[in-house]
Short mmCIF file of N, CA, C and O in Angstrom, two decimals:
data_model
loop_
_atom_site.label_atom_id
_atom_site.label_comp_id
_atom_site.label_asym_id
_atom_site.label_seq_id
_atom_site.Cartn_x
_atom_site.Cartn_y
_atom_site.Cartn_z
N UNK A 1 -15.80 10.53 14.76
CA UNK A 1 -16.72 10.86 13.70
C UNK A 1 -18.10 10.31 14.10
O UNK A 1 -18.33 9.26 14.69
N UNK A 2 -18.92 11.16 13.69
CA UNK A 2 -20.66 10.62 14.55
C UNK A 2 -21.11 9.22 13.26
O UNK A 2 -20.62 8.87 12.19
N UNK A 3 -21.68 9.00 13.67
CA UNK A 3 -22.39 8.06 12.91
C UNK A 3 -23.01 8.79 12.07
O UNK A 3 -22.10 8.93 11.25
N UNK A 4 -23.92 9.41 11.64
CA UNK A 4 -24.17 10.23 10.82
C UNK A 4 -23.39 10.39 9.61
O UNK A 4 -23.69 10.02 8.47
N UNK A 5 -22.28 11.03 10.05
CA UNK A 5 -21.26 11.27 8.70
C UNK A 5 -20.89 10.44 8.37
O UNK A 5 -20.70 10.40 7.15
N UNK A 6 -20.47 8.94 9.37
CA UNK A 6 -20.08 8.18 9.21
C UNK A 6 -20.90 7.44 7.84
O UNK A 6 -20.26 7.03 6.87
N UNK A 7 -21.84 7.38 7.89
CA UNK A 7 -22.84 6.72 6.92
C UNK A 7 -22.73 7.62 6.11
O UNK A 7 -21.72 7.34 5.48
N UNK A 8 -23.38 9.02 5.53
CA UNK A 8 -22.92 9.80 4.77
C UNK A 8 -21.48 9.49 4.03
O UNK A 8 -21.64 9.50 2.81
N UNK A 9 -20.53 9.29 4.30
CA UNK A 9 -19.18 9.57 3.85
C UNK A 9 -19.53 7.85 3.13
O UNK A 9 -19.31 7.72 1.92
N UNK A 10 -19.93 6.90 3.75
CA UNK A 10 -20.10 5.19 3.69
C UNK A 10 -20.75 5.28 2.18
O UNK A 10 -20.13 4.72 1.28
N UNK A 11 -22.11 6.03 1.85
CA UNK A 11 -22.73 5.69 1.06
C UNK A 11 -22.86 7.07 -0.30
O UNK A 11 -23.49 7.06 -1.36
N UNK A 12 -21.94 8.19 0.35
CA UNK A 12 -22.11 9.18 -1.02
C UNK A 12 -21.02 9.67 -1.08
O UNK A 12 -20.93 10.56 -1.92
N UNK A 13 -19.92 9.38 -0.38
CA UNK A 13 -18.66 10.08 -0.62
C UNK A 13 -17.47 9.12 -0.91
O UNK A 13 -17.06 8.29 -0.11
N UNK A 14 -16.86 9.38 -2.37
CA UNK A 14 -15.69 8.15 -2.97
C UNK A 14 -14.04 8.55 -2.67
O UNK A 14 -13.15 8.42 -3.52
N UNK A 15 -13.81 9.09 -1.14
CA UNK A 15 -12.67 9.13 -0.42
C UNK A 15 -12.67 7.94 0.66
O UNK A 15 -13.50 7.77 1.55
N UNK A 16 -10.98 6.79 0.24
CA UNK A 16 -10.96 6.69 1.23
C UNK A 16 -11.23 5.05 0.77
O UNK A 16 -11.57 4.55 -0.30
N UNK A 17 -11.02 4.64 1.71
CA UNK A 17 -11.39 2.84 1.76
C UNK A 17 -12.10 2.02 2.26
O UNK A 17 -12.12 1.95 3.49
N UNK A 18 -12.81 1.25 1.59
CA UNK A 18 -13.54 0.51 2.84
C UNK A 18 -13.25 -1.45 2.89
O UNK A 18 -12.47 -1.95 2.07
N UNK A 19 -13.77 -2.10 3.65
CA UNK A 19 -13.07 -4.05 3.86
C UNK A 19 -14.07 -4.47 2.52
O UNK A 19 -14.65 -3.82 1.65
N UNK A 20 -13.97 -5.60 2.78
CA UNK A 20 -14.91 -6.63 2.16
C UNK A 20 -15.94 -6.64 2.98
O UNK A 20 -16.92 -6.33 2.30
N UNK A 21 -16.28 -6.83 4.12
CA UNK A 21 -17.23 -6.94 4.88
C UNK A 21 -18.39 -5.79 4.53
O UNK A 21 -19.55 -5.76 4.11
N UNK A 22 -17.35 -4.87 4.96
CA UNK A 22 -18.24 -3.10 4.57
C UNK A 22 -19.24 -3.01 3.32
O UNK A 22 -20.42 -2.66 3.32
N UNK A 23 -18.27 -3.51 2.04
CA UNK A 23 -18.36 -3.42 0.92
C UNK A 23 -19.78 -4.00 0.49
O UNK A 23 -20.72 -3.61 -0.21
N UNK A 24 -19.53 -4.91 1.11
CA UNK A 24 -20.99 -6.21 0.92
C UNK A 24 -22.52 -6.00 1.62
O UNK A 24 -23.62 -5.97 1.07
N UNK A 25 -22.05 -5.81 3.48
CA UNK A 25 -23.23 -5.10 3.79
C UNK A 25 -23.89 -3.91 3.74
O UNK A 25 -25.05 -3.74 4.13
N UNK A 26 -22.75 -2.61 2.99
CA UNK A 26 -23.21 -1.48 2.41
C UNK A 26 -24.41 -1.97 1.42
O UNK A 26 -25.60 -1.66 1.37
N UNK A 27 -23.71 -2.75 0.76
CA UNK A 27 -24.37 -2.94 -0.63
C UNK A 27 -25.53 -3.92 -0.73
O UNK A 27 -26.17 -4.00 -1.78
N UNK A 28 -25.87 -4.81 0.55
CA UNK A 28 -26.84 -5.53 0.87
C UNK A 28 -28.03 -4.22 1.29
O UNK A 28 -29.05 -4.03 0.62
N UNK A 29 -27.57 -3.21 2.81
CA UNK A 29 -28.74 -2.16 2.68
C UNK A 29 -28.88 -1.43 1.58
O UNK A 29 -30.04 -1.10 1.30
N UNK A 30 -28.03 -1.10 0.88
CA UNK A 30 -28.82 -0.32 -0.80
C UNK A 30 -29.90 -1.28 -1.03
O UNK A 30 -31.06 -0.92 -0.89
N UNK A 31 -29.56 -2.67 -1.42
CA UNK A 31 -30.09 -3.21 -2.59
C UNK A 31 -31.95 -3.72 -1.53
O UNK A 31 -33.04 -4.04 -2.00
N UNK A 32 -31.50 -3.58 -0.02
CA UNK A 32 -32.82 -3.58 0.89
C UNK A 32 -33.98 -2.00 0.51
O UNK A 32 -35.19 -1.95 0.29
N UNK A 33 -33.16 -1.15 0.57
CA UNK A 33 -33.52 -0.16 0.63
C UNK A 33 -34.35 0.20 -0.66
O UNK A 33 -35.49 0.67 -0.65
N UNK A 34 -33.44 -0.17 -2.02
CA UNK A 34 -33.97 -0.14 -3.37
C UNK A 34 -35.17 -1.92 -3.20
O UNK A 34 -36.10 -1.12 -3.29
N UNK A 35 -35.68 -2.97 -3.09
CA UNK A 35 -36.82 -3.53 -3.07
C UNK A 35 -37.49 -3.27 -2.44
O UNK A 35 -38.40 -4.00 -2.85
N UNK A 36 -38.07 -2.54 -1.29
CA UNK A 36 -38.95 -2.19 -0.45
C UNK A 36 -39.93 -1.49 -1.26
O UNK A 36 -40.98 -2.11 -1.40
N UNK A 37 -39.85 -0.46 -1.77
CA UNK A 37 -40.34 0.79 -2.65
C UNK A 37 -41.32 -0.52 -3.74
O UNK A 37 -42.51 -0.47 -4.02
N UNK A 38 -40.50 -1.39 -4.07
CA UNK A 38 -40.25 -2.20 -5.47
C UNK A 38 -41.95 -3.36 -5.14
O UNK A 38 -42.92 -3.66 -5.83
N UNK A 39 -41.48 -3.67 -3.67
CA UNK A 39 -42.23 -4.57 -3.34
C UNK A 39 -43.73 -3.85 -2.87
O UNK A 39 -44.79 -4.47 -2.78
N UNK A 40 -43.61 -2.77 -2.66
CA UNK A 40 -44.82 -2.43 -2.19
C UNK A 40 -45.79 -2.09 -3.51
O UNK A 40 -47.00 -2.27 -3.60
N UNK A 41 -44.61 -1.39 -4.81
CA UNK A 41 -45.43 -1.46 -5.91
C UNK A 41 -46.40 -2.76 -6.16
O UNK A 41 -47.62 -2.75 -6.26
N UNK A 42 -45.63 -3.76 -6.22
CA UNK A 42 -46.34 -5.03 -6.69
C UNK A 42 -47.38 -5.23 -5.52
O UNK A 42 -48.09 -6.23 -5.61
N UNK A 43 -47.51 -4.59 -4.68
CA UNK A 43 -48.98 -5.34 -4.06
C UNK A 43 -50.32 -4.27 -4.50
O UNK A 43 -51.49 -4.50 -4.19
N UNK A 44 -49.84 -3.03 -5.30
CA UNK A 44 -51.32 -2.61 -4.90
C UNK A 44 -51.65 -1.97 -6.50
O UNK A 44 -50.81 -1.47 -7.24
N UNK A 45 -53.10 -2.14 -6.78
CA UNK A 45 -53.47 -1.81 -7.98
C UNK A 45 -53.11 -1.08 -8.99
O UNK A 45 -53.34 0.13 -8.91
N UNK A 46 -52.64 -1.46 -9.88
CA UNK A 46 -52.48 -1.06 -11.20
C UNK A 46 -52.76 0.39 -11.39
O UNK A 46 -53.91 0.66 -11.07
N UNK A 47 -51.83 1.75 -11.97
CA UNK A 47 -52.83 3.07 -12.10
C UNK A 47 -53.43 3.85 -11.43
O UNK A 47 -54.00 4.79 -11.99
N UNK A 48 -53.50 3.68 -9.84
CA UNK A 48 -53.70 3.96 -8.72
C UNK A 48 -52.91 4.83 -8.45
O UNK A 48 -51.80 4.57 -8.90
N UNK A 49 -53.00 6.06 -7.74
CA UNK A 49 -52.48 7.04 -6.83
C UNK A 49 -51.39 6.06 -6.21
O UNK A 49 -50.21 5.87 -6.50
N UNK A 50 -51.89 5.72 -5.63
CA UNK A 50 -50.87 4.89 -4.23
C UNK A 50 -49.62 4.29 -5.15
O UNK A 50 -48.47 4.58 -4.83
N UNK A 51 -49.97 3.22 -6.60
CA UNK A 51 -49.08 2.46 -7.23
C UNK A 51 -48.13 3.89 -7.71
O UNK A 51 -46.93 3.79 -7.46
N UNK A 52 -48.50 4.93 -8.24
CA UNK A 52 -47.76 5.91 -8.59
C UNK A 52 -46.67 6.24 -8.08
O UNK A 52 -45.56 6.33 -8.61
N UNK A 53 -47.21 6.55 -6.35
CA UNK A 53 -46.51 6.78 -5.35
C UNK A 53 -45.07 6.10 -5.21
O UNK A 53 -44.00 6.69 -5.36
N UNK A 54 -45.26 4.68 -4.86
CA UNK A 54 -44.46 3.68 -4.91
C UNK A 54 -43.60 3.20 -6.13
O UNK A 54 -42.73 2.35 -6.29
N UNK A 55 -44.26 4.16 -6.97
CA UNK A 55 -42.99 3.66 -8.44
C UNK A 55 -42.38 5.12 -8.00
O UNK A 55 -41.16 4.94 -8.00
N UNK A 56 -42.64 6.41 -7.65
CA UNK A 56 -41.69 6.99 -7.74
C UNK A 56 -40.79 6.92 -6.71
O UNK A 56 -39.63 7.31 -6.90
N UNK A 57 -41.14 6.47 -5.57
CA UNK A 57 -40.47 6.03 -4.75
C UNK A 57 -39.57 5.38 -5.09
O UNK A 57 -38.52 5.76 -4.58
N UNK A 58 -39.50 4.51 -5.76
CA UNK A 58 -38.87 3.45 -6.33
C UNK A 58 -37.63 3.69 -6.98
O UNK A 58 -36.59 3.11 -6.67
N UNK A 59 -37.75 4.75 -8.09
CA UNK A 59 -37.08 5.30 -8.72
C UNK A 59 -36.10 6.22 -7.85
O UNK A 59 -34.89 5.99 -7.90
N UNK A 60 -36.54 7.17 -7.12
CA UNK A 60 -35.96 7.64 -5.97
C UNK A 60 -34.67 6.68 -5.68
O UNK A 60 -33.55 6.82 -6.17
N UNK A 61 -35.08 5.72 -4.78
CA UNK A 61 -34.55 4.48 -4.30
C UNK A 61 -32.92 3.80 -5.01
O UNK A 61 -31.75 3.66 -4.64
N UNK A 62 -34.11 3.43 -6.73
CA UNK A 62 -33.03 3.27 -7.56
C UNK A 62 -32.00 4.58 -7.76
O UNK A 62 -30.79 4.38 -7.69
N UNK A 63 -32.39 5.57 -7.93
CA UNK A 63 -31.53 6.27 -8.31
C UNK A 63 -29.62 6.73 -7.28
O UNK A 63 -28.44 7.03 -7.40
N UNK A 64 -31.06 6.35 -6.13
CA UNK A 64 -29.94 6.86 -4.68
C UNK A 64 -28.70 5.35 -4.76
O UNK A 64 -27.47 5.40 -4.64
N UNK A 65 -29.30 4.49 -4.93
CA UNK A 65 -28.65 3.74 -4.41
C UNK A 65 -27.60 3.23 -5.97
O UNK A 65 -26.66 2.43 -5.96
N UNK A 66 -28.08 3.90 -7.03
CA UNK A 66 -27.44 3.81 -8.53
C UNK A 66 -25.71 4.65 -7.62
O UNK A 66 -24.66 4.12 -7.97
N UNK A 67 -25.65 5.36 -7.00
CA UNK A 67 -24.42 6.46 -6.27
C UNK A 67 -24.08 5.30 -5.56
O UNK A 67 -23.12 4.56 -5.79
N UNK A 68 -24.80 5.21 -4.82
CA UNK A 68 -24.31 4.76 -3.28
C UNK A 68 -23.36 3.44 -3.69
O UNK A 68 -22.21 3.26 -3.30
N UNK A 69 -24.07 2.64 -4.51
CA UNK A 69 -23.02 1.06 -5.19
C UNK A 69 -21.95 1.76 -6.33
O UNK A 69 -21.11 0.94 -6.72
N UNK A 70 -21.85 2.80 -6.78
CA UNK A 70 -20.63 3.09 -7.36
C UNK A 70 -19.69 3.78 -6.35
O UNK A 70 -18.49 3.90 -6.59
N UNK A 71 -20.35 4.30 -5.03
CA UNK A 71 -19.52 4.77 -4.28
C UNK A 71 -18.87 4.10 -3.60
O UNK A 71 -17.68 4.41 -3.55
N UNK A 72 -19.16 3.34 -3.09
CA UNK A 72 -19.09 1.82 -2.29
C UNK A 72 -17.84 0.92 -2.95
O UNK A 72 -17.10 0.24 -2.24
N UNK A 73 -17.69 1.02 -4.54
CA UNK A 73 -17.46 0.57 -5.38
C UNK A 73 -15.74 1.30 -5.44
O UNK A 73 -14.62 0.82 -5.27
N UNK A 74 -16.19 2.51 -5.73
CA UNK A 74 -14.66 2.98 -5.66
C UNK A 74 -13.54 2.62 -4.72
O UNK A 74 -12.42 2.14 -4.84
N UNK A 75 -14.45 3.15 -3.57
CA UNK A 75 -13.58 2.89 -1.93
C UNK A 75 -13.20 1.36 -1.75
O UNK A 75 -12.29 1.09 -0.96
N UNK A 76 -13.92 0.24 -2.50
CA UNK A 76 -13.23 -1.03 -2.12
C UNK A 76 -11.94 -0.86 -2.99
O UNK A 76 -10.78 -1.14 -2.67
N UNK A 77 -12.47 -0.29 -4.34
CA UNK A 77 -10.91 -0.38 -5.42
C UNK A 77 -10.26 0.28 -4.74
O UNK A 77 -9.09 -0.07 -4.91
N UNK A 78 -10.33 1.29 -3.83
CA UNK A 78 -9.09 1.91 -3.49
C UNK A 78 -8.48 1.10 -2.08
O UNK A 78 -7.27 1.11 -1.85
N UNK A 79 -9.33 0.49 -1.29
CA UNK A 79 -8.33 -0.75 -0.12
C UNK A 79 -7.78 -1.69 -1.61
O UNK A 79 -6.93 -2.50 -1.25
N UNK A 80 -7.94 -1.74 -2.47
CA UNK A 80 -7.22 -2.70 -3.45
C UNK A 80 -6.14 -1.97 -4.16
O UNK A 80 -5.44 -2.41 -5.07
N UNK A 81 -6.12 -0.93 -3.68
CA UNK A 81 -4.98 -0.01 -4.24
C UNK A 81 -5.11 0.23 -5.77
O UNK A 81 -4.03 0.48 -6.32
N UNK A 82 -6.52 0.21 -6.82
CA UNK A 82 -6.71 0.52 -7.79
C UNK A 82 -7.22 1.61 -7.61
O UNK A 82 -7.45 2.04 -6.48
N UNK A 83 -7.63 2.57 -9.23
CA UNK A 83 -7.99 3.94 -9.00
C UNK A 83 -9.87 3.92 -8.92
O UNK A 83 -10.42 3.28 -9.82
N UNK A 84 -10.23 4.21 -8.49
CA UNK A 84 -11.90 4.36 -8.89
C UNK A 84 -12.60 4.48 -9.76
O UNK A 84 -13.77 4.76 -9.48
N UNK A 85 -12.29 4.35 -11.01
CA UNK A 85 -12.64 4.89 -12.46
C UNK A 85 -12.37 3.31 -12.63
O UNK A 85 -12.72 2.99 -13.77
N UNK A 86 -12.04 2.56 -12.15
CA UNK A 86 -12.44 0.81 -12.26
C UNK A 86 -13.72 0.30 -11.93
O UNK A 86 -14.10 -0.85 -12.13
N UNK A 87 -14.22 1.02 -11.52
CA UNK A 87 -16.00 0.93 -10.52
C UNK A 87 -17.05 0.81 -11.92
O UNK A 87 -18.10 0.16 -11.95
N UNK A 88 -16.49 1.54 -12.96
CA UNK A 88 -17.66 1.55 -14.04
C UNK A 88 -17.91 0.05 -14.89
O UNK A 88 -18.87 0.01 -15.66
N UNK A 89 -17.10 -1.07 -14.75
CA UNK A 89 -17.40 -1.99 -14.87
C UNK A 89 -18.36 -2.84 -14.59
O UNK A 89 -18.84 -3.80 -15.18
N UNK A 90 -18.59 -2.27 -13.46
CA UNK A 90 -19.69 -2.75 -12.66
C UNK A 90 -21.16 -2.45 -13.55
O UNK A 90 -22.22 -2.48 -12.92
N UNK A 91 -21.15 -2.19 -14.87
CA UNK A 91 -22.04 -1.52 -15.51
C UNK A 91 -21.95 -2.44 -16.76
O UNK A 91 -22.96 -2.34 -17.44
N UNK A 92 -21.25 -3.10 -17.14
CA UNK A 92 -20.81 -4.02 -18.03
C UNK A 92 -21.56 -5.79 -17.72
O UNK A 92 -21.42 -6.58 -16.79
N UNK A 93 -22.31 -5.84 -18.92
CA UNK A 93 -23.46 -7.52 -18.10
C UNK A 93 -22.00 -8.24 -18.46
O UNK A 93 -21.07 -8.05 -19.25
N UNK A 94 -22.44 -9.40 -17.16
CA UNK A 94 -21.79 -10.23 -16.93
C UNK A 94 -20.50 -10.21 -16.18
O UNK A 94 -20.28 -10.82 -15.13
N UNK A 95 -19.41 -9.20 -16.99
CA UNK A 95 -18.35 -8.40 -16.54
C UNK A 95 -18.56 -8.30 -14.66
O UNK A 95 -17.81 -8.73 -13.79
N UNK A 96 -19.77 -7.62 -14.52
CA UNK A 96 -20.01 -7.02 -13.42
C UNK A 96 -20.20 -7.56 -12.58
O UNK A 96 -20.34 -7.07 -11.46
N UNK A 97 -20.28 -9.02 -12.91
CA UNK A 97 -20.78 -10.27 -11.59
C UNK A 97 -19.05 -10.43 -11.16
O UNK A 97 -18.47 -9.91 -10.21
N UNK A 98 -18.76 -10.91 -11.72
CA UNK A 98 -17.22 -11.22 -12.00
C UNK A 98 -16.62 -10.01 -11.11
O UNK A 98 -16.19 -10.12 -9.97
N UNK A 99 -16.67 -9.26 -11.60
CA UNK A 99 -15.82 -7.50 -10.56
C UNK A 99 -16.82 -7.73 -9.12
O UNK A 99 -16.29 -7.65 -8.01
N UNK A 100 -17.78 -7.91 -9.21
CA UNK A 100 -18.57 -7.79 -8.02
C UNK A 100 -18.11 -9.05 -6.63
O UNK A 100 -17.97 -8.93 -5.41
N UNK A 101 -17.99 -10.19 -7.56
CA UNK A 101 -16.90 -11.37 -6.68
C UNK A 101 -15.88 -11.12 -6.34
O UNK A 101 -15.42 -11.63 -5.32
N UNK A 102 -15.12 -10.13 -7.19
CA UNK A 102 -13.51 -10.08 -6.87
C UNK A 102 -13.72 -9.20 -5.65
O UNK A 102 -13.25 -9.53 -4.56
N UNK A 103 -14.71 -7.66 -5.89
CA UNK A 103 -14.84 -6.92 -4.43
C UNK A 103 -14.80 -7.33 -3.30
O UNK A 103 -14.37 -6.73 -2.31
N UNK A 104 -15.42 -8.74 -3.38
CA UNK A 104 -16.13 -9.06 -2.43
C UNK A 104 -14.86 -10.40 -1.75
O UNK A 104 -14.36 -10.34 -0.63
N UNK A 105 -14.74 -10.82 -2.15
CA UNK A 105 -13.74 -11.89 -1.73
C UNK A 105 -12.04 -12.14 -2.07
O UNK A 105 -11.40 -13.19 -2.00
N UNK A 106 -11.53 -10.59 -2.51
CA UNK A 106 -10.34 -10.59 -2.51
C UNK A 106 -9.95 -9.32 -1.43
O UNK A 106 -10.47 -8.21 -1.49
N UNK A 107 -8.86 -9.76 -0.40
CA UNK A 107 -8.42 -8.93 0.79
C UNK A 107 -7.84 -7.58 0.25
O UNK A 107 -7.42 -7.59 -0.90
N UNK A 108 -7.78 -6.54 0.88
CA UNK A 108 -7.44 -5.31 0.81
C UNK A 108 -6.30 -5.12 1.00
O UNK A 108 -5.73 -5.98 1.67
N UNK A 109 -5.52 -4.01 0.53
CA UNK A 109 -3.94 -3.69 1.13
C UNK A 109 -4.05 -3.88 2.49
O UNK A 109 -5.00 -3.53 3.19
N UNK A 110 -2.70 -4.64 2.96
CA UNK A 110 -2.54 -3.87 4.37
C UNK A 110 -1.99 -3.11 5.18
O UNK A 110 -0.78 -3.32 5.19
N UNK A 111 -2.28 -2.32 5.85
CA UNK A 111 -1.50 -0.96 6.03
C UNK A 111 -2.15 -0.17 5.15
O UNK A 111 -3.05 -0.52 4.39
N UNK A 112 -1.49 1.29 5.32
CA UNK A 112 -1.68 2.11 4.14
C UNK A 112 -1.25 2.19 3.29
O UNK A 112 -0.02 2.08 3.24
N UNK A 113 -2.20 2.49 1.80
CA UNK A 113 -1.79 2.84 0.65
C UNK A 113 -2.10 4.33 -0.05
O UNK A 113 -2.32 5.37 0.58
N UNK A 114 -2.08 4.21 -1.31
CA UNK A 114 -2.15 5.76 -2.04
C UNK A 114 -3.79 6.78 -1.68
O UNK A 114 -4.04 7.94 -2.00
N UNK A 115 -4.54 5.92 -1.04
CA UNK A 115 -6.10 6.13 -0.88
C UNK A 115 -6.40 6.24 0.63
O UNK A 115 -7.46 6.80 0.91
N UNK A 116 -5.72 5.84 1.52
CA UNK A 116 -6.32 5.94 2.50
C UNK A 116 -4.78 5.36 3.70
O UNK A 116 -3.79 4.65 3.51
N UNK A 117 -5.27 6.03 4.74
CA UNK A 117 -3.95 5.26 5.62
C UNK A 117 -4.85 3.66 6.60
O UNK A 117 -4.35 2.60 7.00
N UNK A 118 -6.12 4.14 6.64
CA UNK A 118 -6.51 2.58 6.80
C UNK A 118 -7.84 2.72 6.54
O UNK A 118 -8.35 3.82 6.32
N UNK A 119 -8.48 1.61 6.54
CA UNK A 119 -9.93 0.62 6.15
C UNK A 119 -11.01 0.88 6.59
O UNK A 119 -11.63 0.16 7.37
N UNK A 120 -11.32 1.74 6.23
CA UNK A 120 -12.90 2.23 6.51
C UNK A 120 -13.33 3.44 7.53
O UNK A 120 -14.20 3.51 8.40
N UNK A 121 -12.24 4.49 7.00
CA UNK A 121 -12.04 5.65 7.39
C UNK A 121 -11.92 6.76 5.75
O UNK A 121 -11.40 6.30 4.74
N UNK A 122 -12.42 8.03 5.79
CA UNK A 122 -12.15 8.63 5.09
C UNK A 122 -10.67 8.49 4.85
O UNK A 122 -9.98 7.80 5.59
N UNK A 123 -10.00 9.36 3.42
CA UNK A 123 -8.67 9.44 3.47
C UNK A 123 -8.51 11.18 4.16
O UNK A 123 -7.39 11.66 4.37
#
């Protein structure tokens, strides 16, 4: 599989499983990808063309990466052998820190399960 799809399938498609590792630095480049836009707003004048620019950018950003962490999100529940429709928690304050630790620091099936025959491959 090229890298290309590989990332494609990583960040917009909810087949399939991915580690803890995956899970985390997926979700570290979203959350890079969504402040950049964020940070460039805050340096430049107020009402400005350019500030415009950079908020819609921004939004862009947020929006892409609003998918990409629920996608991300599913595929760990599914190396956990839960269904993906557990991911919307992640939307719940407080709740969501809590689900976001467990993603992150509880191990995956091993071997295959109902989602995937292994870890960070489409199913």
């Amino acid at each position: 599989m090229s890298d290309r799809i590989q990332l494609s399938w990583l960040f917009f498609r909810t087949s399939g499983r991915v580690s803890r590792a995956a899970y985390f630095l997926g979700g570290l480049l979203v959350a890079i990808a969504q402040a950049f836009p964020l940070y460039r707003f805050t340096l430049v004048p107020e009402g400005t063309a350019e500030s415009e620019t950079w908020a819609l950018l921004f939004m862009v950003a947020f929006l892409g990466s609003l998918w990409s962490n629920v996608a991300l999100a599913i595929k760990r529940l599914h190396d956990l052998g839960k269904p993906g429709m557990m991911a919307f928690v992640l939307f719940v304050p407080v709740v969501s820190i809590v689900a976001f630790l467990v993603l992150c620091l509880f191990p995956g099936d091993p071997g295959p399960n109902r989602y995937g025959s292994r870890t960070n491959a489409p199913a």
